[in-house]
XYZ file of C-alpha atoms in Angstrom:
339
model
C 7.527 42.396 -11.229
C 5.048 39.661 -10.357
C 5.493 35.938 -10.926
C 3.311 32.905 -11.571
C 3.861 29.259 -10.758
C 3.104 26.316 -13.061
C 2.837 22.758 -11.743
C 2.917 19.827 -14.154
C 2.108 16.374 -12.792
C 3.364 13.895 -15.378
C 3.409 10.122 -15.312
C 7.056 9.882 -14.268
C 7.419 13.033 -12.213
C 6.231 16.429 -11.087
C 7.763 19.659 -12.370
C 7.314 23.209 -11.082
C 8.189 26.299 -13.104
C 8.409 29.934 -12.016
C 7.538 32.485 -14.717
C 7.951 36.247 -14.667
C 5.263 38.601 -15.959
C 6.704 38.371 -19.475
C 6.428 34.574 -19.498
C 10.151 33.975 -19.074
C 11.345 31.102 -16.839
C 12.787 32.296 -13.541
C 13.361 28.974 -11.787
C 12.308 25.333 -11.763
C 12.500 22.104 -9.795
C 11.234 18.555 -10.226
C 10.858 15.264 -8.449
C 10.233 11.719 -9.786
C 7.067 9.710 -9.175
C 7.122 5.913 -9.250
C 4.571 3.892 -11.221
C 3.442 0.500 -9.903
C 2.457 -2.387 -12.192
C 1.012 -4.997 -9.791
C -0.396 -7.063 -12.681
C 0.126 -7.108 -16.463
C -1.713 -4.176 -18.004
C -2.130 -2.386 -14.662
C -0.606 1.030 -13.974
C -1.074 2.811 -10.644
C 0.360 5.593 -8.507
C -0.067 6.473 -4.848
C -1.444 10.031 -4.618
C 0.741 10.468 -1.533
C 3.724 10.290 -3.892
C 2.359 13.284 -5.824
C 2.162 15.337 -2.637
C 5.630 14.234 -1.558
C 6.987 15.260 -4.973
C 5.207 18.617 -4.808
C 6.474 19.380 -1.316
C 10.013 18.372 -2.268
C 10.038 20.513 -5.406
C 8.543 23.492 -3.596
C 11.090 23.191 -0.779
C 13.838 23.350 -3.392
C 12.272 26.389 -5.064
C 11.874 28.123 -1.706
C 15.542 27.512 -0.962
C 16.868 28.572 -4.371
C 14.399 31.244 -5.494
C 12.842 32.849 -2.415
C 12.526 36.348 -3.912
C 10.463 35.351 -7.002
C 8.304 33.062 -4.857
C 7.551 35.972 -2.567
C 6.000 37.762 -5.575
C 3.878 34.886 -6.925
C 0.282 35.967 -7.519
C -1.083 33.052 -9.546
C -0.709 29.249 -9.705
C -1.958 26.737 -12.278
C -1.753 22.960 -12.521
C -1.602 20.706 -15.557
C -1.589 16.947 -15.208
C -1.708 13.541 -16.782
C -5.273 12.984 -17.895
C -7.888 10.251 -17.286
C -6.512 8.944 -13.967
C -9.124 7.807 -11.407
C -8.359 9.160 -7.935
C -11.063 7.830 -5.611
C -11.735 9.750 -2.390
C -13.833 8.856 0.631
C -16.063 11.166 2.654
C -13.001 12.561 4.419
C -11.411 13.386 1.047
C -8.679 10.798 1.574
C -7.640 8.374 -1.210
C -9.358 4.990 -1.025
C -6.874 3.127 -3.244
C -3.993 3.941 -5.605
C -4.903 6.064 -8.617
C -5.562 4.006 -11.748
C -3.590 5.793 -14.477
C -4.347 6.689 -18.083
C -2.166 3.851 -19.445
C -3.908 1.133 -17.415
C -5.812 -1.298 -19.654
C -7.588 -3.551 -17.132
C -11.022 -2.044 -17.922
C -11.104 -3.067 -21.595
C -14.373 -5.004 -21.206
C -16.046 -2.113 -19.387
C -14.783 0.335 -22.007
C -16.269 -1.775 -24.811
C -19.642 -1.891 -23.022
C -19.754 1.862 -22.487
C -18.555 2.662 -26.000
C -21.366 0.580 -27.484
C -24.098 2.518 -25.660
C -26.298 4.715 -27.896
C -25.292 8.357 -27.694
C -22.021 7.782 -25.818
C -19.717 9.070 -28.554
C -22.120 11.814 -29.598
C -22.403 13.231 -26.071
C -18.831 12.713 -24.874
C -17.212 13.446 -28.236
C -14.865 10.526 -27.637
C -14.333 6.864 -28.218
C -14.336 5.174 -24.788
C -10.891 3.688 -24.305
C -9.796 1.568 -21.304
C -7.547 4.422 -20.204
C -10.496 6.804 -19.735
C -11.955 7.380 -16.281
C -15.494 5.989 -16.602
C -14.536 2.398 -17.497
C -12.050 2.344 -14.607
C -14.852 3.132 -12.167
C -17.015 0.426 -13.711
C -14.117 -2.008 -13.187
C -13.854 -0.973 -9.533
C -17.624 -1.483 -9.176
C -17.282 -5.056 -10.425
C -14.006 -6.069 -8.795
C -13.648 -3.859 -5.694
C -17.258 -3.246 -4.580
C -16.308 -2.238 -1.031
C -14.044 0.493 -2.390
C -16.704 1.562 -4.885
C -19.301 1.949 -2.138
C -16.983 4.326 -0.233
C -16.498 6.763 -3.123
C -17.540 10.315 -2.283
C -15.531 12.098 -4.990
C -13.597 11.126 -8.108
C -10.780 13.495 -9.040
C -8.318 13.503 -11.902
C -4.628 13.787 -10.911
C -4.461 17.551 -11.532
C -7.703 17.938 -9.594
C -6.178 16.123 -6.635
C -3.320 18.633 -6.574
C -5.862 21.464 -6.763
C -7.657 19.922 -3.778
C -4.376 19.902 -1.849
C -3.651 23.492 -2.852
C -7.087 25.002 -2.212
C -9.308 22.573 -0.314
C -11.787 22.552 -3.218
C -12.666 19.637 -5.495
C -12.622 21.128 -8.995
C -11.916 20.074 -12.570
C -11.427 22.114 -15.721
C -13.231 21.443 -18.987
C -10.272 20.013 -20.910
C -9.413 17.398 -18.274
C -13.069 16.519 -17.748
C -13.505 15.848 -21.483
C -11.386 12.701 -21.045
C -13.617 11.021 -18.468
C -16.520 9.755 -20.646
C -18.893 11.451 -18.180
C -18.667 14.924 -19.718
C -20.993 16.463 -22.303
C -18.533 18.347 -24.506
C -21.289 20.258 -26.302
C -22.903 21.552 -23.103
C -19.614 21.787 -21.171
C -21.184 20.056 -18.195
C -21.401 16.633 -16.602
C -23.874 14.427 -18.443
C -26.498 12.846 -16.204
C -27.098 10.198 -18.884
C -23.416 9.223 -19.071
C -23.057 9.246 -15.292
C -26.050 6.936 -14.979
C -24.599 4.641 -17.641
C -21.430 4.389 -15.563
C -23.308 3.908 -12.266
C -22.036 7.238 -10.943
C -23.742 10.306 -9.469
C -23.343 14.014 -10.113
C -22.495 14.682 -6.446
C -19.448 12.427 -6.854
C -18.079 14.726 -9.558
C -15.901 17.795 -8.906
C -17.126 21.326 -9.553
C -16.413 22.399 -13.141
C -14.407 25.571 -13.817
C -12.856 27.078 -16.909
C -9.109 26.557 -17.121
C -8.351 30.271 -16.866
C -10.923 30.918 -14.114
C -10.070 30.948 -10.391
C -10.506 27.557 -8.732
C -9.658 28.839 -5.270
C -6.873 30.401 -3.252
C -3.762 28.767 -1.883
C -4.169 27.371 1.621
C -2.559 29.797 4.114
C -0.471 26.997 5.675
C 1.057 26.144 2.285
C 1.621 29.805 1.421
C 3.486 30.314 4.689
C 5.605 27.170 4.242
C 6.555 27.986 0.654
C 7.043 31.731 1.080
C 4.180 32.682 -1.270
C 2.029 35.732 -0.430
C -1.353 34.961 1.163
C -4.272 34.926 -1.241
C -2.433 33.649 -4.325
C -5.053 32.550 -6.869
C -5.061 28.950 -8.143
C -6.518 28.686 -11.657
C -8.643 25.820 -12.942
C -5.674 24.583 -14.969
C -5.759 22.036 -17.790
C -5.107 18.513 -18.875
C -1.530 18.110 -19.998
C -2.312 18.056 -23.729
C -4.437 21.202 -23.498
C -1.672 22.955 -21.547
C 0.866 21.784 -24.140
C -1.225 23.315 -26.910
C -1.304 26.648 -25.094
C 2.382 26.466 -24.219
C 3.363 25.925 -27.847
C 1.077 28.729 -29.039
C -1.411 26.442 -30.817
C -4.476 28.537 -29.947
C -6.173 29.198 -33.288
C -8.542 26.951 -35.193
C -6.759 24.444 -37.388
C -3.355 24.829 -35.701
C -1.527 21.730 -34.512
C 1.332 20.615 -32.307
C 3.532 17.591 -31.632
C 4.218 16.378 -28.099
C 6.421 13.740 -26.517
C 6.677 12.037 -23.148
C 5.546 8.693 -21.760
C 2.840 9.145 -24.377
C 3.364 11.155 -27.524
C 1.862 12.146 -30.806
C 0.298 15.085 -32.589
C -2.784 17.209 -32.028
C -4.924 19.610 -34.033
C -7.378 22.165 -32.702
C -10.886 21.704 -34.104
C -11.981 23.888 -36.995
C -15.300 24.341 -35.199
C -16.815 23.433 -31.857
C -17.936 19.816 -31.828
C -15.374 18.642 -34.385
C -12.928 16.200 -32.861
C -9.266 17.094 -32.538
C -7.242 13.981 -33.252
C -4.091 12.989 -31.450
C -1.947 9.890 -31.612
C -0.897 7.728 -28.666
C 1.943 5.512 -29.886
C 2.699 4.094 -26.408
C 1.445 0.553 -26.816
C -1.938 0.635 -28.510
C -1.016 3.208 -31.113
C -4.664 4.248 -31.358
C -6.055 7.401 -32.876
C -8.145 9.115 -30.213
C -10.762 11.799 -30.763
C -10.750 14.581 -28.161
C -14.259 15.950 -28.204
C -15.221 19.535 -28.870
C -13.026 22.025 -27.095
C -10.950 19.417 -25.316
C -7.693 20.966 -26.498
C -9.066 24.438 -27.019
C -9.328 25.576 -23.417
C -7.403 28.862 -23.365
C -5.313 28.424 -20.282
C -2.369 30.722 -19.697
C -0.091 28.238 -17.995
C 3.191 27.404 -19.709
C 5.027 24.354 -18.455
C 8.029 23.264 -20.506
C 10.388 20.855 -18.772
C 12.142 17.574 -19.453
C 11.737 14.356 -17.488
C 15.101 14.146 -15.705
C 14.427 13.159 -12.090
C 15.708 15.374 -9.308
C 17.107 14.190 -5.985
C 15.213 13.590 -2.783
C 11.621 13.362 -1.641
C 9.649 14.195 1.472
C 8.127 11.878 4.027
C 4.692 10.619 2.942
C 3.533 11.003 6.533
C 3.480 14.781 6.061
C 0.665 14.381 3.504
C -1.144 11.713 5.488
C -1.030 13.811 8.665
C -2.294 16.877 6.808
C -5.058 14.884 5.131
C -6.105 13.467 8.494
C -6.116 16.915 10.068
C -8.226 18.307 7.251
C -10.610 15.364 7.360
C -11.224 16.137 11.019
C -11.957 19.787 10.248
C -14.023 19.228 7.100
C -17.596 17.886 7.310
C -18.230 14.967 4.962
C -18.650 16.100 1.352
C -18.381 19.799 2.248
C -15.150 20.064 0.214
C -13.840 22.902 2.336
C -13.702 24.497 5.746
C -15.825 27.370 6.870
C -12.752 29.568 6.680
C -11.480 28.139 3.380
C -10.323 30.846 0.940
């Protein structure tokens, strides 16, 4: 029997789930992640906390379920969408990640949303929680940080970078940035220019069910996972929830709950928005463009939000990031021997 591993990076914590080849849970672990609110309307997390939570959860799995872990062949990540994780040329975070429920960029969101063609290309209303207006806010208010940006990753993409050494994003997560052309399934040069961003600052796009890379050998050895385990492109959390609940056919819907919650419906045809409700504060109806919740990704992550004990030292991530930055040429997004 072979096993797969699902990682879900939520707003309040990270959960890992072991599945057998029939899709049945074989083990799980989780760790909490703190959210900082330095000013009213602001919501941030330190990406180092995500790595600490991942390492803590994986250490628990390795201790409790070593035999299933030794037969893991595939890994996939889902994560909270829209968060802006800004990386420098050494692929280290420049500042805390600005989360999906941060509203500081309301003026920038209104400017972008009013641009001709924005909604037609992106398939979305531009809300303050989306990624593009956050970067425009950083450009205005933190210009030194903005000038250092080499890559912008979503939270799930940052975990994929840690797992594989590659900067990638799947289609469903990318559809929530306001830089993505949902009809062409590619970054939009027009939308990037409108947001004062460049294509080379974007991650490589992959389908959610396609390989994004292979697990770093050092992590495989530490966690007891066989070398060469494939890491899939993954999905935004709502897309993964749709797959996990079996809502895969046109017109089907699902209800989800968490820090945010609401209901979603898969589009009846490509290009038709799939509405979902976010009753956490604004209570706005959001249109996910095109195939935003239709990415057929096999990961199933079903877990509650109860925090688990313990966490690892943040220095472990910082030391590893520094070591990798020394071995990785600027913007190369991988080593010569990267899997």
